[in-house]
């Protein structure tokens, strides 16, 4: 019996999270035994160059010796205390040092929890009930945020999720991304009822669909005008695309936001590969959280000592050189993928947000600005490309709705292997 068959006998679909399944590309998922730097090793000992990066956290590459040492040292001191620690303070300070508008920071265990809490806080702060989200943005799997949630939900071909009540779904207004009129209409139709707009400031869960210039600034103006909060979900982009996330990248560019969002959510890189995420934001909103205020949020393992150790070590190592390296690697890989697909005559479009990028297979004569356009991609061409890359020892995310994640450990050797695999994969996509 294969490991996958054994898994399917005890775990629904054989996987602990649906995005790990190969449902949209076909075949059985690869089971990983260990990882080091830019490489994954499966249970048969096969080596792959990894472009999944644990779906984001592995910014430094896998098993960075200093991160592992920090976690081992923390483990030796005890796994969980259920009491405050110095490491929580240190990590919260490190987050605020990078993202100044995160004046107060609450640590949680998953991005789902962070976004769920941000939404509850927004409702608590405004006394309003409705939330606006954008089609194709993913903010974790809490009930109210699963409508048109891109990514894993899109890969499974689901419009949302069964088990979410109509009442809950009705409290989320879903608006097309990059569409100012639709956003204004939502506010016009629900005066004084919208508590918050939650957005991925550079969406990467419908494939990478960057904001049109000025779109995030417009979100800030519109929410401010209507007395709603703005939540930047930087679970994916935070500390990955830049030292201070997409927020920082935009601030460093030519159209900075006049005013920051009220709340941020972080995850993935901030936990360095351990279960850790965070909510940060304006002090007067964050002070509504229990025990200071009336908005309840809690967690037995929140700010866990192993996770905080991994997060502190990762952020300390993620210096400008790391971001420069990942940017350069991403630019180089995009150029090589583009060249290989062009020479094989495969229609495609590559879109990037910082070092995150997606290769959309299919005919696109305009930028992919929203989820409806992203859904016009050709999943069969992607599946052929994916399997040819996997056969050649390159592990891509098993869905056309995901970004490729590279790391500071992707050196010339690892990138060279990706480049070598491309011509045959491009020919496979062309068939
Ligand atoms: C933008 C965004 N928000 C929230 C989440 C949920 O995070 P988690 O999987 O840690 O619950 C994800 C996960 O992929 C994400 O990409």
Short mmCIF file of C-alpha atoms in Angstrom, two decimals, residues 79-408:
data_model
loop_
_atom_site.label_atom_id
_atom_site.label_comp_id
_atom_site.label_asym_id
_atom_site.label_seq_id
_atom_site.Cartn_x
_atom_site.Cartn_y
_atom_site.Cartn_z
CA UNK A 79 7.29 23.79 24.83
CA UNK A 80 4.45 25.97 26.08
CA UNK A 81 3.80 27.87 29.29
CA UNK A 82 0.41 29.54 28.88
CA UNK A 83 2.00 32.63 30.42
CA UNK A 84 3.67 35.72 28.97
CA UNK A 85 7.24 35.45 27.68
CA UNK A 86 10.00 37.90 26.74
CA UNK A 87 10.05 36.38 23.25
CA UNK A 88 6.50 37.56 22.54
CA UNK A 89 7.53 41.10 23.43
CA UNK A 90 10.63 40.84 21.27
CA UNK A 91 8.70 39.55 18.26
CA UNK A 92 5.95 42.17 18.61
CA UNK A 93 8.67 44.84 18.79
CA UNK A 94 10.34 43.42 15.67
CA UNK A 95 7.02 43.56 13.79
CA UNK A 96 6.37 47.15 14.85
CA UNK A 97 9.93 48.19 13.99
CA UNK A 98 9.25 47.10 10.40
CA UNK A 99 5.61 48.15 10.09
CA UNK A 100 5.22 51.27 12.21
CA UNK A 101 1.42 51.58 11.89
CA UNK A 102 1.21 48.22 13.69
CA UNK A 103 1.36 50.13 16.97
CA UNK A 104 0.09 47.20 19.00
CA UNK A 105 0.47 43.57 18.00
CA UNK A 106 -1.42 40.46 19.14
CA UNK A 107 0.13 37.08 18.37
CA UNK A 108 -2.06 34.17 17.27
CA UNK A 109 -1.33 30.81 15.65
CA UNK A 110 -2.71 31.01 12.08
CA UNK A 111 -3.50 33.55 9.41
CA UNK A 112 -7.11 32.38 9.58
CA UNK A 113 -7.30 33.42 13.23
CA UNK A 114 -5.59 36.73 12.52
CA UNK A 115 -8.10 37.68 9.79
CA UNK A 116 -11.07 36.41 11.78
CA UNK A 117 -9.95 38.52 14.73
CA UNK A 118 -9.34 41.61 12.58
CA UNK A 119 -12.90 41.37 11.26
CA UNK A 120 -14.31 40.96 14.78
CA UNK A 121 -12.28 43.96 15.93
CA UNK A 122 -13.61 46.05 13.04
CA UNK A 123 -17.17 45.12 13.96
CA UNK A 124 -16.46 45.85 17.62
CA UNK A 125 -14.88 49.22 16.77
CA UNK A 126 -17.66 50.41 14.46
CA UNK A 127 -20.75 48.65 15.81
CA UNK A 128 -21.54 47.72 12.19
CA UNK A 129 -22.22 44.27 10.77
CA UNK A 130 -21.13 44.01 7.11
CA UNK A 131 -17.68 43.25 5.68
CA UNK A 132 -16.50 43.91 2.13
CA UNK A 133 -14.03 41.48 0.60
CA UNK A 134 -12.78 41.11 -2.96
CA UNK A 135 -13.53 38.13 -5.16
CA UNK A 136 -10.44 35.95 -5.41
CA UNK A 137 -8.81 37.20 -2.19
CA UNK A 138 -8.27 34.55 0.48
CA UNK A 139 -8.33 35.51 4.14
CA UNK A 140 -8.34 32.07 5.75
CA UNK A 141 -11.21 29.69 6.27
CA UNK A 142 -13.40 31.39 8.86
CA UNK A 143 -17.06 31.19 7.82
CA UNK A 144 -17.62 34.80 6.85
CA UNK A 145 -14.49 35.05 4.72
CA UNK A 146 -14.97 31.98 2.54
CA UNK A 147 -17.08 33.67 -0.15
CA UNK A 148 -15.32 33.75 -3.56
CA UNK A 149 -12.12 32.97 -1.70
CA UNK A 150 -9.76 32.15 -4.58
CA UNK A 151 -6.80 29.83 -4.05
CA UNK A 152 -7.65 26.45 -2.57
CA UNK A 153 -11.38 27.03 -2.93
CA UNK A 154 -10.92 28.01 -6.59
CA UNK A 155 -8.64 25.05 -7.20
CA UNK A 156 -11.36 22.72 -5.96
CA UNK A 157 -13.81 24.50 -8.29
CA UNK A 158 -16.03 25.61 -5.39
CA UNK A 159 -17.93 28.93 -5.30
CA UNK A 160 -17.58 29.05 -1.51
CA UNK A 161 -18.03 26.42 1.15
CA UNK A 162 -20.88 24.20 2.23
CA UNK A 163 -21.57 24.57 5.93
CA UNK A 164 -21.59 28.38 5.88
CA UNK A 165 -25.07 29.60 6.77
CA UNK A 166 -26.92 31.97 4.46
CA UNK A 167 -27.06 34.49 7.33
CA UNK A 168 -23.28 34.47 7.71
CA UNK A 169 -22.66 34.63 3.96
CA UNK A 170 -25.05 37.58 3.69
CA UNK A 171 -22.81 39.61 5.99
CA UNK A 172 -19.97 39.50 3.48
CA UNK A 173 -20.30 41.66 0.39
CA UNK A 174 -18.07 40.38 -2.39
CA UNK A 175 -16.81 42.98 -4.87
CA UNK A 176 -14.63 42.45 -7.98
CA UNK A 177 -11.01 43.39 -7.38
CA UNK A 178 -9.59 46.57 -8.91
CA UNK A 179 -13.12 47.91 -9.49
CA UNK A 180 -13.66 51.32 -7.81
CA UNK A 181 -17.27 51.66 -9.02
CA UNK A 182 -18.30 48.32 -7.53
CA UNK A 183 -16.77 49.34 -4.22
CA UNK A 184 -18.58 52.70 -4.19
CA UNK A 185 -21.81 50.90 -5.07
CA UNK A 186 -21.42 48.55 -2.09
CA UNK A 187 -21.11 51.52 0.26
CA UNK A 188 -24.01 53.33 -1.44
CA UNK A 189 -26.27 50.27 -1.10
CA UNK A 190 -25.44 49.69 2.58
CA UNK A 191 -25.09 53.10 4.20
CA UNK A 192 -23.57 53.02 7.71
CA UNK A 193 -23.45 49.23 7.75
CA UNK A 194 -19.99 48.36 6.46
CA UNK A 195 -17.54 47.75 9.30
CA UNK A 196 -14.47 47.10 7.16
CA UNK A 197 -12.97 46.41 3.79
CA UNK A 198 -10.49 43.54 3.97
CA UNK A 199 -8.02 43.17 1.13
CA UNK A 200 -4.82 41.46 0.18
CA UNK A 201 -2.95 44.67 -0.72
CA UNK A 202 -1.32 42.68 -3.52
CA UNK A 203 -3.52 39.62 -4.07
CA UNK A 204 -1.73 36.33 -4.67
CA UNK A 205 -4.50 33.82 -4.04
CA UNK A 206 -6.19 34.11 -7.44
CA UNK A 207 -2.73 33.91 -8.92
CA UNK A 208 -0.82 37.16 -8.54
CA UNK A 209 -3.12 40.07 -9.47
CA UNK A 210 -1.44 43.32 -8.46
CA UNK A 211 -3.51 46.35 -7.51
CA UNK A 212 -3.91 48.93 -10.26
CA UNK A 213 -1.90 52.07 -9.43
CA UNK A 214 -3.75 54.00 -6.75
CA UNK A 215 -6.21 51.23 -5.89
CA UNK A 216 -5.00 50.79 -2.30
CA UNK A 217 -5.03 54.58 -1.81
CA UNK A 218 -8.59 54.63 -3.10
CA UNK A 219 -9.56 51.92 -0.58
CA UNK A 220 -8.16 54.13 2.16
CA UNK A 221 -10.09 57.19 0.97
CA UNK A 222 -13.39 55.37 0.51
CA UNK A 223 -13.26 53.56 3.86
CA UNK A 224 -12.28 56.74 5.67
CA UNK A 225 -15.11 58.70 4.00
CA UNK A 226 -17.66 56.07 5.07
CA UNK A 227 -16.35 55.50 8.60
CA UNK A 228 -15.27 51.92 7.84
CA UNK A 229 -11.93 50.34 8.77
CA UNK A 230 -9.38 49.15 6.23
CA UNK A 231 -7.68 45.81 6.86
CA UNK A 232 -4.52 44.88 4.93
CA UNK A 233 -4.17 41.10 4.98
CA UNK A 234 -0.42 40.73 4.63
CA UNK A 235 -0.35 37.09 5.76
CA UNK A 236 1.29 36.24 2.42
CA UNK A 237 3.04 39.48 1.44
CA UNK A 238 4.15 40.60 4.92
CA UNK A 239 7.92 40.34 5.39
CA UNK A 240 8.11 38.39 2.11
CA UNK A 241 7.96 40.96 -0.68
CA UNK A 242 9.89 43.58 1.31
CA UNK A 243 11.17 44.08 4.85
CA UNK A 244 7.90 45.83 5.74
CA UNK A 245 5.64 43.89 3.37
CA UNK A 246 3.49 45.26 0.58
CA UNK A 247 2.60 48.24 2.74
CA UNK A 248 6.30 49.16 2.97
CA UNK A 249 6.92 48.50 -0.70
CA UNK A 250 4.12 50.86 -1.70
CA UNK A 251 5.27 53.48 0.78
CA UNK A 252 8.74 53.33 -0.77
CA UNK A 253 7.28 53.78 -4.27
CA UNK A 254 5.90 56.85 -6.00
CA UNK A 255 2.30 56.64 -4.72
CA UNK A 256 2.47 56.12 -0.94
CA UNK A 257 -0.77 55.95 1.01
CA UNK A 258 -1.49 59.22 2.81
CA UNK A 259 -2.70 57.24 5.79
CA UNK A 260 -2.02 53.62 6.77
CA UNK A 261 -4.69 50.93 7.01
CA UNK A 262 -6.27 50.57 10.46
CA UNK A 263 -5.32 46.91 10.84
CA UNK A 264 -2.83 44.48 9.36
CA UNK A 265 -2.74 40.73 9.53
CA UNK A 266 0.52 38.82 9.25
CA UNK A 267 1.40 35.14 9.07
CA UNK A 268 3.76 32.77 7.28
CA UNK A 269 7.22 34.51 7.31
CA UNK A 270 6.56 36.10 10.71
CA UNK A 271 6.47 32.58 12.19
CA UNK A 272 9.50 31.34 10.26
CA UNK A 273 7.76 28.05 9.43
CA UNK A 274 6.12 27.55 12.83
CA UNK A 275 2.41 28.11 13.58
CA UNK A 276 2.37 31.83 14.30
CA UNK A 277 0.50 34.83 12.93
CA UNK A 278 -0.36 38.30 14.17
CA UNK A 279 -2.80 41.18 14.06
CA UNK A 280 -1.36 44.66 14.31
CA UNK A 281 -2.75 48.14 13.98
CA UNK A 282 -3.79 51.47 15.33
CA UNK A 283 -3.56 51.48 19.12
CA UNK A 284 -7.07 52.76 19.72
CA UNK A 285 -8.52 49.87 17.69
CA UNK A 286 -6.18 47.21 19.07
CA UNK A 287 -6.95 48.34 22.63
CA UNK A 288 -10.48 47.04 22.11
CA UNK A 289 -9.06 43.51 22.38
CA UNK A 290 -9.53 41.61 25.65
CA UNK A 291 -8.23 41.97 28.32
CA UNK A 292 -8.19 45.74 27.68
CA UNK A 293 -11.45 45.93 25.79
CA UNK A 294 -14.68 44.10 25.00
CA UNK A 295 -13.62 42.23 21.82
CA UNK A 296 -12.73 38.68 22.86
CA UNK A 297 -9.85 36.73 21.36
CA UNK A 298 -7.70 34.05 22.94
CA UNK A 299 -5.47 31.05 22.24
CA UNK A 300 -3.82 28.33 24.33
CA UNK A 301 -0.80 28.24 22.01
CA UNK A 302 -0.77 31.92 20.99
CA UNK A 303 2.77 33.33 21.13
CA UNK A 304 4.12 29.82 21.64
CA UNK A 305 7.82 29.87 22.64
CA UNK A 306 9.01 27.67 19.74
CA UNK A 307 7.07 29.72 17.20
CA UNK A 308 8.23 33.06 18.58
CA UNK A 309 11.84 31.79 18.56
CA UNK A 310 11.50 30.87 14.87
CA UNK A 311 9.86 34.21 14.06
CA UNK A 312 12.46 36.32 15.86
CA UNK A 313 15.34 34.45 14.23
CA UNK A 314 13.76 34.67 10.77
CA UNK A 315 13.06 38.39 10.94
CA UNK A 316 16.55 39.05 12.32
CA UNK A 317 18.06 37.23 9.32
CA UNK A 318 15.71 38.76 6.72
CA UNK A 319 17.87 41.75 5.87
CA UNK A 320 17.95 43.84 2.70
CA UNK A 321 20.35 41.38 1.05
CA UNK A 322 17.79 38.60 1.49
CA UNK A 323 15.07 40.63 -0.23
CA UNK A 324 17.45 41.66 -3.02
CA UNK A 325 18.39 38.04 -3.60
CA UNK A 326 14.80 36.77 -3.70
CA UNK A 327 13.79 39.64 -6.02
CA UNK A 328 16.66 38.88 -8.39
CA UNK A 329 15.90 35.14 -8.36
CA UNK A 330 12.23 35.81 -9.10
CA UNK A 331 13.05 38.19 -11.95
CA UNK A 332 15.48 35.71 -13.48
CA UNK A 333 13.05 32.77 -13.25
CA UNK A 334 10.21 34.80 -14.76
CA UNK A 335 12.41 35.75 -17.71
CA UNK A 336 13.44 32.13 -18.27
CA UNK A 337 9.90 30.78 -17.98
CA UNK A 338 8.66 33.45 -20.39
CA UNK A 339 11.39 32.67 -22.91
CA UNK A 340 10.75 28.91 -22.75
CA UNK A 341 7.00 29.31 -23.18
CA UNK A 342 7.41 31.75 -26.07
CA UNK A 343 9.80 29.45 -27.87
CA UNK A 344 7.36 26.54 -27.45
CA UNK A 345 4.49 28.75 -28.65
CA UNK A 346 2.52 28.51 -25.38
CA UNK A 347 0.15 31.42 -24.78
CA UNK A 348 0.59 32.75 -21.27
CA UNK A 349 0.85 35.82 -19.11
CA UNK A 350 3.24 36.29 -16.17
CA UNK A 351 2.19 38.69 -13.40
CA UNK A 352 4.28 39.70 -10.42
CA UNK A 353 3.95 41.56 -7.14
CA UNK A 354 7.42 41.99 -5.70
CA UNK A 355 9.09 38.57 -5.73
CA UNK A 356 5.74 36.74 -5.96
CA UNK A 357 4.68 35.75 -9.45
CA UNK A 358 2.22 33.53 -11.27
CA UNK A 359 2.44 32.08 -14.74
CA UNK A 360 -1.11 32.14 -16.13
CA UNK A 361 -1.53 29.74 -19.04
CA UNK A 362 -3.97 30.84 -21.75
CA UNK A 363 -4.67 33.73 -24.13
CA UNK A 364 -4.76 37.03 -22.25
CA UNK A 365 -4.63 40.20 -24.29
CA UNK A 366 -5.21 42.43 -21.24
CA UNK A 367 -3.73 42.42 -17.73
CA UNK A 368 -5.43 39.99 -15.36
CA UNK A 369 -6.97 42.49 -12.99
CA UNK A 370 -9.63 40.42 -11.28
CA UNK A 371 -10.76 36.92 -10.38
CA UNK A 372 -13.14 36.53 -13.33
CA UNK A 373 -10.25 37.12 -15.75
CA UNK A 374 -7.91 34.84 -13.75
CA UNK A 375 -10.48 32.07 -14.12
CA UNK A 376 -10.04 32.15 -17.90
CA UNK A 377 -6.69 30.36 -17.51
CA UNK A 378 -6.11 26.96 -19.09
CA UNK A 379 -5.77 24.43 -16.23
CA UNK A 380 -4.90 21.53 -18.57
CA UNK A 381 -1.84 23.35 -19.96
CA UNK A 382 -0.79 24.22 -16.41
CA UNK A 383 -1.20 20.59 -15.30
CA UNK A 384 1.04 19.34 -18.15
CA UNK A 385 3.66 21.98 -17.33
CA UNK A 386 3.44 21.20 -13.61
CA UNK A 387 3.98 17.45 -14.08
CA UNK A 388 6.85 17.90 -16.53
CA UNK A 389 8.57 20.21 -14.03
CA UNK A 390 7.93 17.73 -11.19
CA UNK A 391 9.33 14.87 -13.28
CA UNK A 392 12.44 16.99 -13.83
CA UNK A 393 12.77 17.63 -10.08
CA UNK A 394 11.11 21.03 -9.65
CA UNK A 395 8.16 21.28 -7.24
CA UNK A 396 5.73 24.04 -8.19
CA UNK A 397 2.51 24.84 -6.34
CA UNK A 398 -0.02 22.29 -7.69
CA UNK A 399 -2.50 24.96 -8.87
CA UNK A 400 -2.58 27.74 -11.42
CA UNK A 401 -4.11 30.03 -8.80
CA UNK A 402 -0.98 30.21 -6.68
CA UNK A 403 2.24 32.18 -6.67
CA UNK A 404 5.72 30.68 -7.02
CA UNK A 405 7.72 31.19 -3.83
CA UNK A 406 11.50 31.46 -4.05
CA UNK A 407 13.95 32.00 -1.21
CA UNK A 408 17.30 33.43 -0.23
#
